[in-house]
XYZ file of C-alpha atoms in Angstrom:
461
model
C 31.178 61.300 21.448
C 33.945 59.214 19.883
C 33.561 55.844 18.238
C 35.480 54.382 21.148
C 32.893 55.701 23.628
C 30.083 54.206 21.576
C 31.732 50.770 21.809
C 31.865 50.939 25.606
C 34.402 51.266 28.409
C 36.654 48.304 27.702
C 38.947 50.037 25.236
C 41.573 52.362 26.671
C 42.891 53.741 23.396
C 41.244 54.748 20.130
C 41.653 52.815 16.887
C 44.508 53.447 14.501
C 43.793 55.407 11.329
C 43.999 52.250 9.217
C 41.669 50.394 11.565
C 39.212 53.251 11.481
C 39.152 53.214 7.670
C 38.832 49.475 7.215
C 36.232 49.180 9.964
C 33.937 52.018 8.918
C 30.969 51.388 6.640
C 29.225 54.770 6.891
C 30.489 55.695 3.409
C 28.077 53.210 1.863
C 25.579 52.067 4.495
C 24.259 55.587 5.026
C 21.807 54.813 2.220
C 20.045 52.586 4.770
C 19.054 55.563 6.922
C 15.326 55.318 6.246
C 15.261 51.621 7.055
C 17.399 52.132 10.152
C 15.096 54.856 11.444
C 11.975 52.800 10.642
C 13.430 49.868 12.582
C 14.201 52.090 15.554
C 10.676 53.506 15.548
C 9.192 50.017 15.589
C 11.632 48.771 18.221
C 10.981 51.681 20.562
C 7.217 51.353 20.086
C 7.482 47.703 21.063
C 9.675 48.486 24.087
C 7.082 50.982 25.325
C 4.202 48.573 24.717
C 6.015 45.979 26.859
C 6.750 48.500 29.624
C 10.518 48.258 29.072
C 10.763 51.998 28.382
C 8.240 54.692 29.217
C 5.806 56.133 26.737
C 7.451 59.517 27.296
C 10.814 58.064 26.292
C 9.207 56.473 23.230
C 7.690 59.794 22.182
C 10.997 61.589 22.654
C 12.767 58.913 20.607
C 10.241 59.206 17.799
C 10.474 62.996 17.757
C 14.255 62.772 17.641
C 14.219 60.173 14.875
C 11.847 62.336 12.841
C 14.250 65.259 13.184
C 17.227 63.107 12.165
C 15.393 61.775 9.131
C 14.625 65.341 8.042
C 18.241 66.392 8.589
C 19.503 63.554 6.386
C 16.931 64.185 3.667
C 17.852 67.883 3.589
C 21.602 67.190 3.575
C 22.211 68.775 6.981
C 23.288 65.624 8.816
C 26.993 65.183 9.585
C 28.033 61.591 9.018
C 31.099 60.724 11.107
C 33.536 58.011 10.087
C 34.573 57.621 13.732
C 31.039 56.374 14.470
C 31.548 53.588 11.919
C 28.069 52.981 10.544
C 24.588 54.347 10.047
C 23.313 52.791 13.272
C 25.815 54.501 15.560
C 25.611 57.774 13.654
C 21.846 57.885 14.128
C 22.020 56.806 17.759
C 24.732 59.340 18.624
C 22.759 62.160 17.023
C 19.617 60.990 18.816
C 21.391 61.272 22.165
C 22.604 64.743 21.225
C 19.030 65.793 20.478
C 17.024 64.190 23.295
C 19.539 63.110 25.914
C 18.951 60.103 28.164
C 15.893 58.654 26.353
C 18.103 58.217 23.295
C 20.405 55.949 25.273
C 17.469 53.635 26.041
C 16.729 52.897 22.383
C 19.286 50.107 22.079
C 17.710 48.050 24.872
C 17.021 44.486 23.735
C 18.796 44.686 20.405
C 22.292 44.655 18.873
C 23.850 46.127 15.784
C 23.963 42.536 14.565
C 20.196 42.102 14.355
C 19.690 45.772 13.528
C 21.780 45.759 10.362
C 20.128 42.611 9.017
C 16.703 44.150 9.583
C 17.817 47.269 7.714
C 19.122 45.156 4.840
C 15.953 43.091 4.618
C 13.795 46.225 4.615
C 15.959 47.874 1.960
C 16.142 44.838 -0.297
C 12.412 44.227 0.040
C 11.750 47.738 -1.276
C 14.240 47.256 -4.104
C 12.634 43.957 -5.116
C 9.244 45.666 -5.268
C 10.679 48.367 -7.505
C 12.476 45.843 -9.697
C 9.281 43.833 -10.115
C 7.516 46.948 -11.381
C 10.339 47.466 -13.854
C 10.074 43.895 -15.100
C 6.319 44.286 -15.404
C 6.911 47.334 -17.620
C 9.272 45.239 -19.753
C 6.643 42.524 -20.099
C 4.044 45.089 -21.143
C 6.422 46.381 -23.814
C 7.159 42.862 -25.078
C 3.497 41.819 -25.181
C 2.384 45.059 -26.840
C 5.078 44.744 -29.484
C 4.297 41.064 -30.022
C 0.603 41.776 -30.597
C 1.396 44.590 -33.000
C 3.679 42.359 -35.069
C 2.048 38.943 -34.765
C 2.092 38.529 -38.560
C 5.632 39.756 -39.285
C 7.759 36.878 -40.594
C 11.413 36.404 -39.711
C 13.904 33.551 -39.626
C 14.063 31.488 -36.488
C 17.610 30.388 -35.778
C 19.472 27.523 -34.193
C 23.259 27.832 -33.965
C 22.603 31.295 -35.497
C 21.794 29.439 -38.725
C 18.446 29.908 -40.438
C 16.213 27.079 -39.209
C 12.460 27.679 -39.622
C 10.235 30.679 -40.263
C 8.718 32.270 -37.156
C 6.937 35.511 -36.403
C 8.524 38.509 -34.731
C 5.695 38.496 -32.185
C 6.406 34.886 -31.271
C 10.088 35.666 -30.820
C 9.320 38.548 -28.437
C 6.880 36.478 -26.386
C 9.725 34.067 -25.630
C 11.332 36.872 -23.633
C 8.019 37.704 -21.967
C 8.017 34.133 -20.628
C 11.611 34.431 -19.374
C 10.753 37.713 -17.691
C 7.755 36.085 -16.031
C 9.985 33.442 -14.478
C 12.377 36.158 -13.331
C 9.488 37.879 -11.564
C 8.486 34.565 -9.998
C 11.993 34.045 -8.627
C 11.984 37.568 -7.218
C 8.641 36.925 -5.513
C 10.001 33.726 -3.975
C 13.100 35.570 -2.786
C 10.988 38.355 -1.262
C 8.809 35.842 0.559
C 11.794 34.150 2.186
C 13.536 37.368 3.217
C 10.382 38.909 4.688
C 11.132 37.865 8.271
C 12.215 40.244 11.020
C 15.534 39.720 12.817
C 15.083 42.446 15.441
C 15.169 40.910 18.912
C 17.694 38.256 17.987
C 20.158 40.699 19.544
C 23.844 39.816 19.255
C 23.221 36.089 18.708
C 21.388 34.546 21.683
C 18.238 36.619 22.014
C 17.604 38.902 24.974
C 16.506 38.618 28.589
C 14.102 41.542 28.176
C 10.425 40.680 27.786
C 10.178 41.858 24.185
C 7.466 41.119 21.635
C 9.203 40.229 18.380
C 5.920 39.543 16.604
C 4.806 43.111 17.278
C 8.047 44.503 15.857
C 7.712 42.300 12.791
C 4.128 43.418 12.220
C 4.984 47.109 12.594
C 7.657 46.760 9.911
C 5.473 44.788 7.515
C 7.291 41.478 7.950
C 5.372 38.219 7.858
C 6.900 36.923 11.088
C 10.008 37.130 13.251
C 12.937 34.896 12.405
C 12.843 31.585 14.258
C 16.422 31.166 15.472
C 18.499 33.985 16.926
C 21.832 32.551 15.768
C 20.637 32.007 12.218
C 19.193 35.532 12.282
C 22.548 37.254 12.569
C 24.751 34.644 10.877
C 22.955 34.158 7.562
C 23.189 36.149 4.360
C 21.496 33.656 2.085
C 18.688 36.112 1.375
C 21.291 38.352 -0.263
C 22.831 35.456 -2.170
C 19.408 34.327 -3.339
C 18.632 37.794 -4.641
C 21.997 38.058 -6.391
C 21.522 34.628 -7.994
C 18.057 35.678 -9.157
C 19.393 38.985 -10.452
C 22.146 37.134 -12.299
C 19.647 34.902 -14.114
C 17.520 37.930 -14.965
C 20.543 39.848 -16.251
C 21.504 36.880 -18.446
C 18.034 36.921 -19.998
C 18.347 40.649 -20.633
C 21.806 40.120 -22.074
C 20.499 37.570 -24.567
C 17.860 39.977 -25.837
C 20.453 42.760 -25.882
C 22.708 40.604 -28.064
C 19.859 39.974 -30.474
C 19.155 43.699 -30.673
C 22.829 44.276 -31.489
C 22.724 41.600 -34.201
C 19.396 42.781 -35.611
C 20.775 46.319 -35.977
C 23.848 45.292 -37.957
C 24.056 46.077 -41.666
C 24.035 42.366 -42.461
C 20.684 41.835 -40.710
C 18.944 45.207 -40.556
C 15.903 43.642 -38.891
C 15.054 46.565 -36.591
C 15.464 50.299 -36.116
C 16.235 52.040 -32.827
C 15.816 55.780 -32.428
C 18.482 58.194 -31.244
C 17.153 57.730 -27.698
C 19.013 54.428 -27.322
C 21.874 54.750 -29.793
C 24.999 56.852 -30.160
C 27.150 58.032 -33.020
C 30.830 57.665 -33.738
C 33.381 60.376 -33.019
C 34.943 59.972 -36.477
C 32.481 57.944 -38.580
C 29.347 60.029 -39.213
C 27.408 57.139 -40.753
C 27.479 55.030 -37.587
C 24.496 54.414 -35.327
C 25.671 52.247 -32.459
C 23.357 50.243 -30.156
C 25.291 51.298 -27.058
C 22.396 50.828 -24.618
C 22.018 47.204 -25.710
C 25.756 46.609 -25.521
C 25.890 47.953 -21.960
C 22.964 45.768 -20.894
C 24.783 42.837 -22.491
C 27.789 43.523 -20.247
C 25.986 43.850 -16.905
C 25.819 40.133 -15.962
C 29.560 40.211 -15.300
C 29.311 42.595 -12.395
C 26.088 41.046 -11.043
C 27.490 37.519 -11.147
C 30.655 38.945 -9.598
C 28.602 40.267 -6.695
C 27.035 36.837 -6.162
C 30.404 35.095 -6.311
C 31.928 37.607 -3.932
C 29.090 37.234 -1.439
C 29.297 33.441 -1.532
C 33.025 33.599 -0.864
C 32.533 36.008 2.039
C 30.138 33.624 3.767
C 31.924 30.405 2.789
C 33.559 28.835 5.831
C 32.447 31.503 8.328
C 31.846 30.068 11.800
C 28.679 30.964 13.634
C 27.541 33.595 14.215
C 28.300 37.212 13.289
C 31.701 38.068 11.828
C 32.911 41.431 10.577
C 33.488 39.818 7.163
C 29.765 40.269 6.656
C 30.211 44.007 6.312
C 31.378 43.173 2.786
C 27.804 42.252 1.838
C 26.581 45.774 1.178
C 28.637 47.406 -1.538
C 28.346 44.515 -4.050
C 24.617 44.237 -3.347
C 24.049 47.966 -3.769
C 25.990 47.904 -7.037
C 24.169 44.829 -8.341
C 20.747 46.279 -7.538
C 21.603 49.456 -9.402
C 22.957 47.475 -12.363
C 19.945 45.171 -12.730
C 17.401 47.966 -12.231
C 19.113 50.107 -14.871
C 19.322 47.155 -17.265
C 15.617 46.416 -16.898
C 14.664 50.055 -17.450
C 16.933 50.325 -20.495
C 15.554 47.128 -22.029
C 11.945 48.181 -21.492
C 12.792 51.440 -23.232
C 14.507 49.718 -26.154
C 11.688 47.225 -26.716
C 9.149 50.044 -26.714
C 11.334 52.103 -29.043
C 12.405 49.502 -31.595
C 10.527 49.028 -34.836
C 10.898 45.952 -37.060
C 11.777 46.155 -40.728
C 9.489 43.417 -42.134
C 10.936 43.579 -45.643
C 14.451 42.786 -44.377
C 13.175 39.980 -42.163
C 11.183 38.456 -45.030
C 14.113 38.745 -47.414
C 16.276 36.797 -44.969
C 13.879 33.874 -45.349
C 14.987 33.438 -48.955
C 18.245 31.846 -47.781
C 19.070 28.790 -45.716
C 16.144 26.569 -46.805
C 13.962 27.431 -43.773
C 10.992 25.396 -45.090
C 12.934 22.109 -45.259
C 11.202 20.825 -42.137
C 7.839 21.575 -43.725
C 8.827 19.468 -46.712
C 9.792 16.574 -44.447
C 6.528 16.921 -42.496
C 4.571 16.798 -45.798
C 6.322 13.560 -46.760
C 5.297 12.057 -43.424
C 1.761 13.425 -43.402
C 0.829 12.839 -47.078
C 3.020 9.935 -48.210
C 3.233 8.163 -44.870
C 7.060 8.025 -44.815
C 8.702 7.417 -41.446
C 10.145 10.734 -40.310
C 13.749 9.518 -40.496
C 13.217 8.467 -44.114
C 11.504 11.790 -44.855
C 14.455 13.560 -43.263
C 16.820 11.721 -45.638
C 14.733 12.543 -48.704
C 14.545 16.194 -47.716
C 18.296 16.323 -47.203
C 18.848 15.090 -50.788
C 16.429 17.719 -52.106
C 18.190 20.445 -50.144
C 21.492 19.335 -51.651
C 19.934 19.440 -55.131
C 18.662 23.002 -54.570
C 21.978 24.022 -53.084
C 23.848 22.727 -56.122
C 21.483 24.613 -58.429
C 21.700 27.807 -56.344
C 17.939 28.010 -55.836
C 15.369 27.583 -53.077
C 13.374 24.383 -52.520
C 10.264 25.980 -53.994
C 12.189 26.679 -57.202
C 12.871 22.977 -57.903
C 10.571 21.465 -60.513
C 8.209 18.647 -59.650
C 10.120 16.394 -62.020
C 13.391 17.128 -60.210
C 11.818 16.312 -56.865
C 10.372 13.083 -58.223
C 13.860 11.859 -59.123
C 14.433 11.642 -55.369
C 10.931 10.498 -54.308
C 8.606 9.458 -57.160
C 5.375 9.879 -55.156
C 5.784 13.616 -54.578
C 2.902 15.623 -56.106
C 2.231 19.281 -56.909
C 0.703 19.664 -53.448
C 4.243 19.817 -52.051
C 4.518 23.427 -53.188
C 1.680 24.435 -50.857
C 3.970 24.030 -47.847
C 7.196 25.498 -49.207
C 6.529 29.219 -48.583
C 7.437 30.862 -45.277
C 3.863 32.136 -44.970
C 2.462 28.624 -45.247
C 5.070 27.291 -42.870
C 4.251 29.818 -40.157
C 0.482 29.480 -40.631
C 0.734 25.720 -40.142
C 2.440 25.921 -36.724
C -0.802 25.915 -34.759
C 0.195 23.505 -31.983
C 0.010 25.004 -28.497
C 3.013 27.277 -28.091
C 3.570 27.440 -31.838
C 4.397 30.457 -33.977
C 1.230 30.803 -36.097
C -0.058 34.411 -35.989
C -3.368 33.323 -34.469
C -1.393 31.518 -31.766
C 0.708 34.610 -31.093
C -2.352 36.777 -30.574
C -3.913 34.208 -28.250
C -0.629 33.758 -26.366
C -0.269 37.514 -25.935
C -3.784 37.684 -24.466
C -2.961 34.836 -22.060
C 0.307 36.522 -21.108
C -1.560 39.703 -20.180
C -3.849 37.697 -17.947
C -1.092 35.568 -16.370
C 1.502 38.270 -15.805
C -0.331 41.586 -15.757
C -3.840 40.756 -14.588
């Protein structure tokens, strides 16, 4: 059977070679075969339950679909470009196998509602898999944070040393970002989990179908409300791609930090050979290639979102062939984000901090300056802006001398603020600074351990 015969009797001549190539999607949408067959099983079961086809026809259709699914899984199925897409390839083979009952399968539906159902089923499964991957990343982050709740490191703003923090606290920041990513995915899944089958081409169908039954058989929450919206909308794809873009940006930020932490200048962490590569000519090199590749992925994922938005922008209702361009960017983006998540979970599990290098980095940049200002407010009662000014003068004094704040003498400090006492030195070590940050959400080690326990309950419980 030719593609022309599958369209119907209106066309007298077959398509040109160029038309056949630009029109066909079987090269990429064949990955939807399981979803397409599942949709056809549910649709035929519903048709039989409503008396639209016989139970014998339903059974023949199911037997044929089972055979086709096995053929595809075993690599014995011949995909034909002339049949354009996965739907027509499956239907044509079904008719070859079972004859007339196969021709009854398409009653009460269109390729328009069929393809959207396939896409929703496929993306729903991918979201579930991606959520499991993000959960694994959170586990790795929380485990690592608990193990290193006491390890001190510089916290940065503008990539300049700002205040001492703990490595565990730093990692839990990414656990929070990942939690929001999972929340956005769950919201996206909830909105896409509606069944379009029965919307038909755009106006519904005159057959007495039961769309709620079809939706239930396929695990959807409900059928879509409006038949035109059902076939015209791709916002569930755009929502996923936007969510994936945000997630990939979060992963890229952590990837960039891993790259920085592994440089000779920082040396904050070690990664094993599992996630690094060597140089072809420089034997001393150990390159964080996995992190660098994760850092690059947002470009292609954001590109997929932008491309999808531009495909839909300005399209009149309802279905237009432009929408065939939704699949390849989505498939690519799903692969990219899933691989990025898996790679990051592996790197977080694999990496080990170098506490001595992190602690040494706290000897530069005056990271306890804020603690000095807070002491002036808390002990001497200075307004914070005045304390900020005093601290700035002391920083300048230490800078001129080439020493840290804690290395200034009491007498030198008193030339700037006469009421300063020896107690000031109790807050000028990184250890004291970190231990004092006990406000909710703060970096104190006891806070980190409590936050990690809460994170397990909130995200993993």
